[in-house]
Amino acid sequence: MSENTMKVIDGGVTAAKGFVANAISCGIKKPEATRLDLALVYSEYPTTSAGTFTTNRVRAACVRVSQSHLRRGNVRAIIANSGNANACTGAGGVAVARKECSIVARRLGLKASEVAVCSTGVIGLPMPMMRIEPRLPELCADLSAAKGHDVASAIITSDTREKEVSVEVCIQGKPVRIGSCCKGAGMISPCMATMICLVCTDAGIAREHLDAIVHHGVEHSFNRITIDGDMSTNDTCLVMANGASGVELAPGTPGWEDFVAALNYVLLEQAKRIVQDGERVTKFVTVRVVGAPTPTEARKVAEGVAKSNLVKSSWNGGDPNWGRIIHAVGYSGSRVREEKIDIDIAGLPACRSGEQTDTPSDDLRALVQAREFEVLINLNMGEDEYVIYTTDLSPEYVDFNRSEYAYWNQAKRDGLTR
Amino acid sequence: MSENTMKVIDGGVTAAKGFVANAISCGIKKPEATRLDLALVYSEYPTTSAGTFTTNRVRAACVRVSQSHLRRGNVRAIIANSGNANACTGAGGVAVARKECSIVARRLGLKASEVAVCSTGVIGLPMPMMRIEPRLPELCADLSAAKGHDVASAIITSDTREKEVSVEVCIQGKPVRIGSCCKGAGMISPCMATMICLVCTDAGIAREHLDAIVHHGVEHSFNRITIDGDMSTNDTCLVMANGASGVELAPGTPGWEDFVAALNYVLLEQAKRIVQDGERVTKFVTVRVVGAPTPTEARKVAEGVAKSNLVKSSWNGGDPNWGRIIHAVGYSGSRVREEKIDIDIAGLPACRSGEQTDTPSDDLRALVQAREFEVLINLNMGEDEYVIYTTDLSPEYVDFNRSEYAYWNQAKRDGLTR
């Protein structure tokens, strides 16, 4: 591999040197279930770390604890579960999250604040600690670099597949790796999506620089996707860098830009995979707004279109309905002028100056039968742009999200609710 | 009837004295269709009038023309059609709307600016004037007070039923009537909803006072409903007052407050009927927010919950999912504090101080099987309140809105599109 060329590699969150993991089945959602639902990722070397979290005012206990630990220093281990979000669980929920961190820390010889915690699942039910706590020693005992894929399996919920993206860049003559796994399929909206993304790299990067590039990368990836317009209480993206590659990076050092590009690739690719795996979706649509007077106006238009139920329903029907798109542009809150708006669908002009074009509707219709296409909206009022990745809305999405009875019924059997 | 007691009466938009109407079938959507789709309402006496319109930046040609006519004076006739929204149709669409007004005006002996025009249907296709124009003389010739119900039929689209609300109040010893008809079932979101509401009263009221009470009434009715979060390009509420009852009203005159209450009743009842007739909905849910620090914060929370696809999907499933409600409160943009939030569902406490209550989940579940219930959210941060009326989201709604092919195919046969 030539210097600085990025290549996509196999392997997930443990693809980079010095990271090990384990995942077990605790039956967090249902005692009789055998799927993996509790995972641990650990760096054998000291790390720097960075994280971004939901901006929902209602924050899960795990988000509060992880934010607090990151403020105190770097985290070197992450415990993550699916099946329960540990959200809206009050002081008891925070105590449970802290307890998980301190038990794991003691086993690994770390401080409790060196462990972050992520949870995803139903909101409002206490964590079934009676099933989690007895299994923590086993989780911490059997860590291995071969178990990255198990982590990817343990954190997914309504996802239909594991999401692993890993890359290698040759920097200063040495291979530097970034490994990641991610979950998310519903309750996805900027900023951020209902998602967990864990990223581990063997580059060495000072905390301040890692913070800067992770926040910038998340802004252009996870904050640019929406499936259902519903922002979760639990969104978390955590990045750990351990320097095990022997390559130290900082702005200005050789290979810095390549590393940043590689990290951005990993984050954006994971964000797109969440959209592609959206709950019961059939389309992956890129909404690109150009010609806006400000970046904020561009963002409002893109979000207005990407969140419109009527626009999304028409995409589900393979209907190139530019009338619904322009109606959403109009109510997006942006100061648009109808008579200046141009809309292209899948590369063909559908609307010019706010009116229909001569493009045959059958041509447009044929193109939106594809699983992926782009909607390009030119406001013709300036130079600013924004892009958002989104999906259709399907009858099956609504049907899938009609009920979480199963969670409540199990919680009642567990004595955690009445 | 005793003085000032309001009673609900039969009859629609022509229930008040001096208003006549007609409706015909033009085949606007499909030439072979026989349903009523073009209507005219006319006051035999001079009027004062007021109107409120969509705040969507993309405004239909009919909205532009009606706004312009109302700015110039009072309107005494309203022509309305279903099957085509005359939106995103450029200068040609405005010319068509003006032509309709001027032909009707000539026939009725009015100025063109005394005629308002409303259209509802698909966005982006030119109006099939070759089918409308030849029928306008017939529409204007055969006006009658008995044809109010035909107007209610002619303006509906995806509505499953006509919406007529009429009342009578005894003021100054005389009966004063307010008649109305309304349409709307999808693309419904504040402010305002995809709707047309025509209101005719035989009270005499100066323009400035009518303006004030109509705007206030719409703010507390049509601006408080959402079905799918999609705000239309065509929303219009028009009110005409002709004084034919012999009762002149102004703030301070006997019966003024009773008349305002009666008008507010008509507007709110029509707004609720739109929600109850929402496209493929199964629930009518009142979202009431109390204890907010400002009215704006209360509104943000109510709209956040009422527009959440996940919350609405859970209502469709009869699932009293307070976790999803609080997650939407959290991302609504309001400055809430999770640990202060209380949520009651159908009168039972579901969440206190951000955590689950002891209310058995089966009790909550039983209550949300009802077609109508209230969600009460207390932020415990102040005294301000807001209420919004909304629906569930059903798989059938998405299926219903997948395609408007039929419109495009007919427009192609009409030579109005390629």
Short mmCIF file of N, CA, C and O in Angstrom, two decimals, chain A residues 56-59 64 88-90 123-124 126 187 228-231 308-310 313-314 316-319 321-324 326-327 330-331 336 338 354-356 358 360-362 365 369 393-395 397-398 401-405 409 412 416-418, chain B residues 56-59 64 88-90 123-124 126 187 228-231 308-310 313-314 316-319 321-324 326-327 330-331 336 338 354-356 358 360-362 365 393-395 397-398 401-405 409 412 416-418:
data_model
loop_
_atom_site.label_atom_id
_atom_site.label_comp_id
_atom_site.label_asym_id
_atom_site.label_seq_id
_atom_site.Cartn_x
_atom_site.Cartn_y
_atom_site.Cartn_z
N ASN A 56 -30.95 16.19 22.96
CA ASN A 56 -32.28 16.10 23.58
C ASN A 56 -32.16 16.55 25.04
O ASN A 56 -31.23 16.17 25.74
N ARG A 57 -33.12 17.40 25.49
CA ARG A 57 -33.09 17.88 26.87
C ARG A 57 -33.37 16.75 27.86
O ARG A 57 -33.08 16.87 29.04
N VAL A 58 -34.01 15.71 27.37
CA VAL A 58 -34.20 14.51 28.19
C VAL A 58 -33.07 13.56 27.83
O VAL A 58 -33.02 13.03 26.73
N ARG A 59 -32.12 13.41 28.76
CA ARG A 59 -30.93 12.61 28.48
C ARG A 59 -30.93 11.36 29.33
O ARG A 59 -31.21 11.41 30.53
N ARG A 64 -25.61 10.90 30.75
CA ARG A 64 -25.15 11.80 31.82
C ARG A 64 -23.83 11.30 32.44
O ARG A 64 -22.89 12.07 32.67
N CYS A 88 -35.01 8.19 31.49
CA CYS A 88 -36.17 8.53 32.32
C CYS A 88 -36.29 7.55 33.46
O CYS A 88 -37.38 7.07 33.78
N THR A 89 -35.16 7.23 34.05
CA THR A 89 -35.12 6.29 35.15
C THR A 89 -34.62 6.96 36.43
O THR A 89 -34.34 6.27 37.42
N GLY A 90 -34.51 8.31 36.40
CA GLY A 90 -34.24 9.07 37.62
C GLY A 90 -32.88 8.80 38.25
O GLY A 90 -31.95 8.32 37.59
N ILE A 123 -37.46 3.30 26.51
CA ILE A 123 -37.32 4.43 27.43
C ILE A 123 -38.28 4.27 28.60
O ILE A 123 -39.44 3.90 28.40
N GLY A 124 -37.81 4.54 29.81
CA GLY A 124 -38.73 4.67 30.95
C GLY A 124 -38.81 3.46 31.86
O GLY A 124 -39.50 3.52 32.87
N PRO A 126 -36.80 0.73 34.40
CA PRO A 126 -35.54 0.52 35.11
C PRO A 126 -34.73 -0.60 34.46
O PRO A 126 -35.28 -1.56 33.92
N MET A 187 -35.95 6.28 15.47
CA MET A 187 -35.73 7.43 16.36
C MET A 187 -34.47 8.15 15.91
O MET A 187 -33.58 8.46 16.71
N ASP A 228 -36.97 9.30 10.93
CA ASP A 228 -38.35 9.57 11.33
C ASP A 228 -38.53 10.91 12.02
O ASP A 228 -39.61 11.22 12.50
N GLY A 229 -37.47 11.72 12.09
CA GLY A 229 -37.61 13.03 12.72
C GLY A 229 -37.65 12.98 14.23
O GLY A 229 -37.84 14.00 14.88
N ASP A 230 -37.47 11.80 14.81
CA ASP A 230 -37.53 11.66 16.26
C ASP A 230 -36.14 11.54 16.85
O ASP A 230 -35.45 10.55 16.61
N MET A 231 -35.71 12.54 17.63
CA MET A 231 -34.36 12.53 18.19
C MET A 231 -34.34 11.76 19.50
O MET A 231 -35.14 12.02 20.39
N SER A 308 -40.69 15.65 5.94
CA SER A 308 -42.11 15.74 5.58
C SER A 308 -42.71 14.35 5.37
O SER A 308 -42.29 13.59 4.50
N ASN A 309 -43.73 14.03 6.14
CA ASN A 309 -44.39 12.72 5.99
C ASN A 309 -44.99 12.55 4.60
O ASN A 309 -45.00 11.45 4.05
N LEU A 310 -45.52 13.64 4.02
CA LEU A 310 -46.14 13.50 2.71
C LEU A 310 -45.10 13.29 1.63
O LEU A 310 -45.29 12.49 0.71
N SER A 313 -43.90 9.71 2.12
CA SER A 313 -44.90 8.74 1.66
C SER A 313 -44.88 8.63 0.14
O SER A 313 -45.00 7.54 -0.42
N SER A 314 -44.70 9.76 -0.55
CA SER A 314 -44.68 9.72 -2.01
C SER A 314 -43.44 8.96 -2.50
O SER A 314 -43.52 8.22 -3.48
N ASN A 316 -42.09 6.50 -0.96
CA ASN A 316 -42.43 5.10 -0.75
C ASN A 316 -43.24 4.56 -1.92
O ASN A 316 -43.11 3.40 -2.32
N GLY A 317 -44.07 5.42 -2.48
CA GLY A 317 -44.90 5.01 -3.62
C GLY A 317 -44.19 5.16 -4.96
O GLY A 317 -44.82 4.96 -6.00
N GLY A 318 -42.90 5.53 -4.95
CA GLY A 318 -42.18 5.71 -6.21
C GLY A 318 -42.77 6.85 -7.03
O GLY A 318 -42.74 6.84 -8.26
N ASP A 319 -43.29 7.87 -6.36
CA ASP A 319 -43.96 9.00 -7.01
C ASP A 319 -43.02 10.21 -6.98
O ASP A 319 -42.66 10.68 -5.91
N ASN A 321 -43.00 13.31 -6.78
CA ASN A 321 -43.98 14.36 -6.52
C ASN A 321 -43.30 15.67 -6.12
O ASN A 321 -43.20 15.99 -4.93
N TRP A 322 -42.85 16.46 -7.12
CA TRP A 322 -42.13 17.71 -6.78
C TRP A 322 -43.05 18.72 -6.13
O TRP A 322 -42.59 19.60 -5.39
N GLY A 323 -44.35 18.62 -6.34
CA GLY A 323 -45.31 19.54 -5.70
C GLY A 323 -45.24 19.42 -4.18
O GLY A 323 -45.26 20.41 -3.45
N ARG A 324 -45.14 18.18 -3.68
CA ARG A 324 -45.03 18.01 -2.23
C ARG A 324 -43.66 18.47 -1.73
O ARG A 324 -43.55 18.97 -0.61
N ILE A 326 -41.84 21.00 -2.96
CA ILE A 326 -41.82 22.47 -2.88
C ILE A 326 -42.75 22.96 -1.76
O ILE A 326 -42.47 23.99 -1.13
N HIS A 327 -43.80 22.22 -1.47
CA HIS A 327 -44.68 22.65 -0.36
C HIS A 327 -43.91 22.56 0.96
O HIS A 327 -44.03 23.43 1.82
N GLY A 330 -41.54 25.38 1.27
CA GLY A 330 -42.26 26.61 1.63
C GLY A 330 -42.53 26.75 3.11
O GLY A 330 -42.54 27.85 3.64
N TYR A 331 -42.77 25.63 3.80
CA TYR A 331 -43.10 25.75 5.23
C TYR A 331 -41.90 25.46 6.13
O TYR A 331 -42.02 25.37 7.34
N VAL A 336 -37.51 31.55 1.53
CA VAL A 336 -37.35 31.22 0.11
C VAL A 336 -38.26 32.10 -0.74
O VAL A 336 -39.19 32.73 -0.25
N GLU A 338 -40.61 31.46 -3.96
CA GLU A 338 -41.20 30.39 -4.77
C GLU A 338 -40.76 30.48 -6.23
O GLU A 338 -40.41 29.47 -6.85
N GLY A 354 -40.21 27.53 -9.82
CA GLY A 354 -41.45 27.25 -9.07
C GLY A 354 -42.54 26.58 -9.87
O GLY A 354 -43.65 26.40 -9.36
N GLU A 355 -42.27 26.22 -11.14
CA GLU A 355 -43.30 25.59 -11.96
C GLU A 355 -42.79 24.28 -12.56
O GLU A 355 -41.60 24.03 -12.62
N GLN A 356 -43.72 23.48 -13.08
CA GLN A 356 -43.33 22.22 -13.70
C GLN A 356 -42.47 22.46 -14.94
O GLN A 356 -42.57 23.50 -15.59
N ASP A 358 -40.75 20.58 -18.67
CA ASP A 358 -41.24 19.72 -19.76
C ASP A 358 -40.78 18.27 -19.61
O ASP A 358 -41.07 17.44 -20.48
N PRO A 360 -40.85 14.65 -19.14
CA PRO A 360 -41.99 13.73 -19.08
C PRO A 360 -42.08 13.07 -17.69
O PRO A 360 -41.08 12.62 -17.15
N SER A 361 -43.27 13.05 -17.13
CA SER A 361 -43.42 12.52 -15.77
C SER A 361 -43.06 11.04 -15.71
O SER A 361 -42.59 10.55 -14.69
N ASP A 362 -43.24 10.33 -16.83
CA ASP A 362 -42.85 8.91 -16.84
C ASP A 362 -41.34 8.74 -16.68
O ASP A 362 -40.88 7.77 -16.07
N ARG A 365 -40.62 9.26 -13.06
CA ARG A 365 -41.17 8.13 -12.31
C ARG A 365 -40.26 6.90 -12.42
O ARG A 365 -40.03 6.20 -11.44
N GLN A 369 -38.00 4.85 -9.04
CA GLN A 369 -38.19 3.45 -8.65
C GLN A 369 -36.91 2.87 -8.07
O GLN A 369 -36.94 1.85 -7.37
N LEU A 393 -41.02 6.96 4.07
CA LEU A 393 -41.83 6.53 5.21
C LEU A 393 -42.75 5.45 4.69
O LEU A 393 -43.44 5.64 3.69
N SER A 394 -42.74 4.30 5.34
CA SER A 394 -43.52 3.18 4.82
C SER A 394 -44.65 2.82 5.78
O SER A 394 -44.56 3.05 6.98
N PRO A 395 -45.73 2.23 5.26
CA PRO A 395 -46.78 1.71 6.15
C PRO A 395 -46.18 0.74 7.17
O PRO A 395 -46.58 0.72 8.33
N TYR A 397 -43.23 0.87 8.54
CA TYR A 397 -42.57 1.59 9.64
C TYR A 397 -43.57 1.85 10.77
O TYR A 397 -43.30 1.63 11.94
N VAL A 398 -44.75 2.36 10.38
CA VAL A 398 -45.77 2.69 11.38
C VAL A 398 -46.21 1.41 12.10
O VAL A 398 -46.30 1.37 13.33
N ASN A 401 -43.78 0.23 14.64
CA ASN A 401 -43.61 1.07 15.84
C ASN A 401 -44.91 1.26 16.62
O ASN A 401 -45.00 2.17 17.44
N ARG A 402 -45.90 0.43 16.36
CA ARG A 402 -47.18 0.63 17.04
C ARG A 402 -47.11 0.29 18.52
O ARG A 402 -47.85 0.86 19.31
N SER A 403 -46.24 -0.62 18.91
CA SER A 403 -46.33 -1.07 20.29
C SER A 403 -45.01 -1.57 20.86
O SER A 403 -44.24 -2.24 20.18
N GLU A 404 -44.76 -1.22 22.12
CA GLU A 404 -43.62 -1.76 22.85
C GLU A 404 -44.12 -2.57 24.05
O GLU A 404 -43.47 -2.64 25.08
N TYR A 405 -45.32 -3.16 23.90
CA TYR A 405 -45.90 -3.95 25.00
C TYR A 405 -44.93 -4.98 25.56
O TYR A 405 -44.88 -5.22 26.75
N ASN A 409 -44.37 -5.74 29.45
CA ASN A 409 -44.81 -6.99 30.06
C ASN A 409 -43.66 -7.69 30.77
O ASN A 409 -43.82 -8.21 31.87
N LYS A 412 -42.82 -5.95 33.97
CA LYS A 412 -43.77 -6.29 35.02
C LYS A 412 -43.40 -7.63 35.64
O LYS A 412 -43.39 -7.78 36.87
N LEU A 416 -40.22 -4.59 37.91
CA LEU A 416 -39.65 -3.26 37.72
C LEU A 416 -40.74 -2.22 37.41
O LEU A 416 -40.47 -1.03 37.34
N THR A 417 -41.94 -2.68 37.15
CA THR A 417 -43.05 -1.78 36.87
C THR A 417 -44.33 -2.50 37.26
O THR A 417 -44.31 -3.72 37.48
N ARG A 418 -45.43 -1.71 37.39
CA ARG A 418 -46.69 -2.36 37.80
C ARG A 418 -47.53 -2.73 36.59
O ARG A 418 -47.55 -2.04 35.61
N ASN B 56 -47.35 29.30 4.69
CA ASN B 56 -46.35 28.65 3.85
C ASN B 56 -45.79 29.69 2.87
O ASN B 56 -46.54 30.47 2.29
N ARG B 57 -44.46 29.71 2.71
CA ARG B 57 -43.83 30.67 1.79
C ARG B 57 -44.19 30.36 0.34
O ARG B 57 -44.03 31.22 -0.53
N VAL B 58 -44.56 29.12 0.08
CA VAL B 58 -45.06 28.77 -1.24
C VAL B 58 -46.59 28.86 -1.17
O VAL B 58 -47.24 28.06 -0.50
N ARG B 59 -47.15 29.87 -1.81
CA ARG B 59 -48.59 30.14 -1.71
C ARG B 59 -49.25 29.89 -3.05
O ARG B 59 -48.77 30.33 -4.10
N ARG B 64 -52.94 33.97 -3.30
CA ARG B 64 -52.41 35.30 -3.66
C ARG B 64 -53.53 36.23 -4.12
O ARG B 64 -53.60 37.40 -3.73
N CYS B 88 -48.11 26.44 -7.30
CA CYS B 88 -46.89 26.24 -8.09
C CYS B 88 -47.23 26.20 -9.58
O CYS B 88 -46.72 25.36 -10.32
N THR B 89 -48.09 27.10 -9.99
CA THR B 89 -48.52 27.18 -11.38
C THR B 89 -48.13 28.52 -12.00
O THR B 89 -48.58 28.86 -13.10
N GLY B 90 -47.30 29.29 -11.28
CA GLY B 90 -46.69 30.49 -11.85
C GLY B 90 -47.69 31.57 -12.23
O GLY B 90 -48.82 31.63 -11.70
N ILE B 123 -50.86 19.68 -6.09
CA ILE B 123 -49.98 20.84 -6.28
C ILE B 123 -49.18 20.67 -7.56
O ILE B 123 -48.68 19.59 -7.83
N GLY B 124 -49.04 21.75 -8.34
CA GLY B 124 -48.06 21.75 -9.43
C GLY B 124 -48.63 21.50 -10.81
O GLY B 124 -47.88 21.55 -11.78
N PRO B 126 -51.35 22.67 -13.87
CA PRO B 126 -52.22 23.77 -14.29
C PRO B 126 -53.70 23.40 -14.12
O PRO B 126 -54.08 22.24 -14.26
N MET B 187 -52.29 16.90 5.00
CA MET B 187 -51.47 18.09 4.87
C MET B 187 -51.95 19.13 5.88
O MET B 187 -52.17 20.29 5.57
N ASP B 228 -50.53 15.55 10.10
CA ASP B 228 -49.30 14.96 9.59
C ASP B 228 -48.10 15.90 9.63
O ASP B 228 -47.04 15.57 9.13
N GLY B 229 -48.28 17.09 10.22
CA GLY B 229 -47.15 18.01 10.31
C GLY B 229 -46.81 18.70 9.01
O GLY B 229 -45.83 19.44 8.93
N ASP B 230 -47.61 18.49 7.96
CA ASP B 230 -47.34 19.08 6.66
C ASP B 230 -48.27 20.26 6.41
O ASP B 230 -49.47 20.08 6.28
N MET B 231 -47.70 21.48 6.34
CA MET B 231 -48.53 22.67 6.15
C MET B 231 -48.76 22.93 4.67
O MET B 231 -47.83 22.96 3.89
N SER B 308 -44.68 14.00 16.59
CA SER B 308 -43.72 12.89 16.63
C SER B 308 -44.30 11.63 15.99
O SER B 308 -45.32 11.10 16.44
N ASN B 309 -43.64 11.15 14.96
CA ASN B 309 -44.11 9.92 14.32
C ASN B 309 -44.11 8.74 15.27
O ASN B 309 -44.98 7.87 15.18
N LEU B 310 -43.13 8.68 16.15
CA LEU B 310 -43.08 7.53 17.06
C LEU B 310 -44.19 7.60 18.10
O LEU B 310 -44.81 6.58 18.42
N SER B 313 -47.36 6.74 16.18
CA SER B 313 -47.43 5.31 15.87
C SER B 313 -47.86 4.52 17.11
O SER B 313 -48.65 3.57 17.01
N SER B 314 -47.35 4.91 18.27
CA SER B 314 -47.72 4.17 19.49
C SER B 314 -49.21 4.37 19.80
O SER B 314 -49.88 3.43 20.22
N ASN B 316 -51.49 4.73 17.58
CA ASN B 316 -52.17 3.85 16.63
C ASN B 316 -52.23 2.43 17.17
O ASN B 316 -53.20 1.70 16.95
N GLY B 317 -51.18 2.03 17.91
CA GLY B 317 -51.13 0.68 18.48
C GLY B 317 -51.84 0.58 19.83
O GLY B 317 -51.78 -0.46 20.47
N GLY B 318 -52.46 1.68 20.29
CA GLY B 318 -53.13 1.64 21.59
C GLY B 318 -52.12 1.45 22.72
O GLY B 318 -52.40 0.86 23.75
N ASP B 319 -50.91 2.00 22.53
CA ASP B 319 -49.82 1.81 23.49
C ASP B 319 -49.64 3.12 24.27
O ASP B 319 -49.32 4.15 23.68
N ASN B 321 -47.49 4.90 25.63
CA ASN B 321 -46.03 4.91 25.72
C ASN B 321 -45.52 6.28 26.19
O ASN B 321 -45.13 7.12 25.37
N TRP B 322 -45.50 6.52 27.51
CA TRP B 322 -45.09 7.84 28.01
C TRP B 322 -43.60 8.08 27.75
O TRP B 322 -43.17 9.24 27.66
N GLY B 323 -42.81 7.02 27.61
CA GLY B 323 -41.38 7.19 27.31
C GLY B 323 -41.17 7.92 25.99
O GLY B 323 -40.31 8.79 25.87
N ARG B 324 -41.97 7.56 24.98
CA ARG B 324 -41.85 8.26 23.71
C ARG B 324 -42.36 9.70 23.82
O ARG B 324 -41.85 10.59 23.16
N ILE B 326 -42.17 11.68 26.48
CA ILE B 326 -41.17 12.53 27.16
C ILE B 326 -39.94 12.72 26.26
O ILE B 326 -39.30 13.77 26.30
N HIS B 327 -39.64 11.75 25.41
CA HIS B 327 -38.50 11.93 24.51
C HIS B 327 -38.80 13.05 23.51
O HIS B 327 -37.94 13.85 23.19
N GLY B 330 -38.47 16.35 25.16
CA GLY B 330 -37.05 16.68 25.31
C GLY B 330 -36.44 17.29 24.07
O GLY B 330 -35.55 18.14 24.16
N TYR B 331 -36.88 16.87 22.89
CA TYR B 331 -36.26 17.42 21.67
C TYR B 331 -37.10 18.53 21.05
O TYR B 331 -36.79 18.99 19.95
N VAL B 336 -36.98 22.54 28.88
CA VAL B 336 -37.63 21.78 29.94
C VAL B 336 -36.59 21.21 30.90
O VAL B 336 -35.40 21.14 30.58
N GLU B 338 -36.10 17.66 32.76
CA GLU B 338 -36.60 16.29 32.80
C GLU B 338 -37.18 15.91 34.16
O GLU B 338 -38.25 15.30 34.25
N GLY B 354 -40.40 12.94 35.82
CA GLY B 354 -39.55 12.32 34.81
C GLY B 354 -39.41 10.82 34.92
O GLY B 354 -38.65 10.22 34.15
N GLU B 355 -40.13 10.19 35.85
CA GLU B 355 -40.02 8.74 36.02
C GLU B 355 -41.39 8.08 36.00
O GLU B 355 -42.40 8.74 36.18
N GLN B 356 -41.42 6.77 35.83
CA GLN B 356 -42.69 6.05 35.80
C GLN B 356 -43.40 6.15 37.16
O GLN B 356 -42.77 6.33 38.19
N ASP B 358 -46.70 4.49 39.74
CA ASP B 358 -47.19 3.16 40.13
C ASP B 358 -48.46 2.77 39.38
O ASP B 358 -49.02 1.71 39.64
N PRO B 360 -50.80 0.99 37.18
CA PRO B 360 -50.61 -0.25 36.42
C PRO B 360 -50.69 0.02 34.92
O PRO B 360 -51.59 0.73 34.46
N SER B 361 -49.74 -0.53 34.18
CA SER B 361 -49.72 -0.24 32.73
C SER B 361 -50.97 -0.77 32.05
O SER B 361 -51.42 -0.20 31.05
N ASP B 362 -51.59 -1.81 32.60
CA ASP B 362 -52.82 -2.32 32.00
C ASP B 362 -53.95 -1.29 32.10
O ASP B 362 -54.80 -1.20 31.22
N ARG B 365 -53.29 1.27 29.44
CA ARG B 365 -53.52 0.65 28.13
C ARG B 365 -55.01 0.56 27.82
O ARG B 365 -55.44 0.82 26.71
N LEU B 393 -50.82 8.18 13.81
CA LEU B 393 -50.30 7.97 12.46
C LEU B 393 -50.52 6.49 12.16
O LEU B 393 -50.13 5.64 12.95
N SER B 394 -51.17 6.21 11.04
CA SER B 394 -51.50 4.81 10.75
C SER B 394 -50.75 4.31 9.52
O SER B 394 -50.39 5.10 8.64
N PRO B 395 -50.51 3.00 9.43
CA PRO B 395 -49.94 2.45 8.19
C PRO B 395 -50.81 2.84 6.99
O PRO B 395 -50.29 3.11 5.91
N TYR B 397 -52.47 5.60 6.54
CA TYR B 397 -52.20 6.97 6.11
C TYR B 397 -51.08 6.98 5.08
O TYR B 397 -51.16 7.63 4.04
N VAL B 398 -49.99 6.28 5.39
CA VAL B 398 -48.85 6.25 4.49
C VAL B 398 -49.25 5.62 3.16
O VAL B 398 -48.95 6.14 2.08
N ASN B 401 -51.19 7.90 0.97
CA ASN B 401 -50.45 9.05 0.42
C ASN B 401 -49.25 8.66 -0.42
O ASN B 401 -48.38 9.49 -0.68
N ARG B 402 -49.18 7.40 -0.83
CA ARG B 402 -48.01 6.96 -1.58
C ARG B 402 -47.95 7.56 -2.98
O ARG B 402 -46.87 7.76 -3.51
N SER B 403 -49.08 7.86 -3.59
CA SER B 403 -49.04 8.24 -5.00
C SER B 403 -50.17 9.15 -5.42
O SER B 403 -51.31 8.98 -5.00
N GLU B 404 -49.84 10.13 -6.24
CA GLU B 404 -50.85 10.98 -6.88
C GLU B 404 -50.80 10.79 -8.39
O GLU B 404 -51.08 11.70 -9.16
N TYR B 405 -50.40 9.58 -8.81
CA TYR B 405 -50.29 9.29 -10.25
C TYR B 405 -51.54 9.68 -11.02
O TYR B 405 -51.48 10.19 -12.13
N ASN B 409 -51.59 11.59 -14.55
CA ASN B 409 -52.01 10.91 -15.77
C ASN B 409 -53.14 11.68 -16.47
O ASN B 409 -53.14 11.83 -17.69
N LYS B 412 -51.85 14.76 -18.11
CA LYS B 412 -51.18 14.43 -19.37
C LYS B 412 -52.21 14.27 -20.48
O LYS B 412 -52.05 14.80 -21.59
N LEU B 416 -51.84 19.21 -20.19
CA LEU B 416 -51.36 20.22 -19.25
C LEU B 416 -49.99 19.89 -18.70
O LEU B 416 -49.37 20.68 -18.01
N THR B 417 -49.52 18.66 -19.00
CA THR B 417 -48.19 18.26 -18.56
C THR B 417 -47.71 17.20 -19.52
O THR B 417 -48.49 16.65 -20.30
N ARG B 418 -46.38 16.92 -19.48
CA ARG B 418 -45.87 15.91 -20.41
C ARG B 418 -45.79 14.54 -19.76
O ARG B 418 -45.47 14.42 -18.60
#
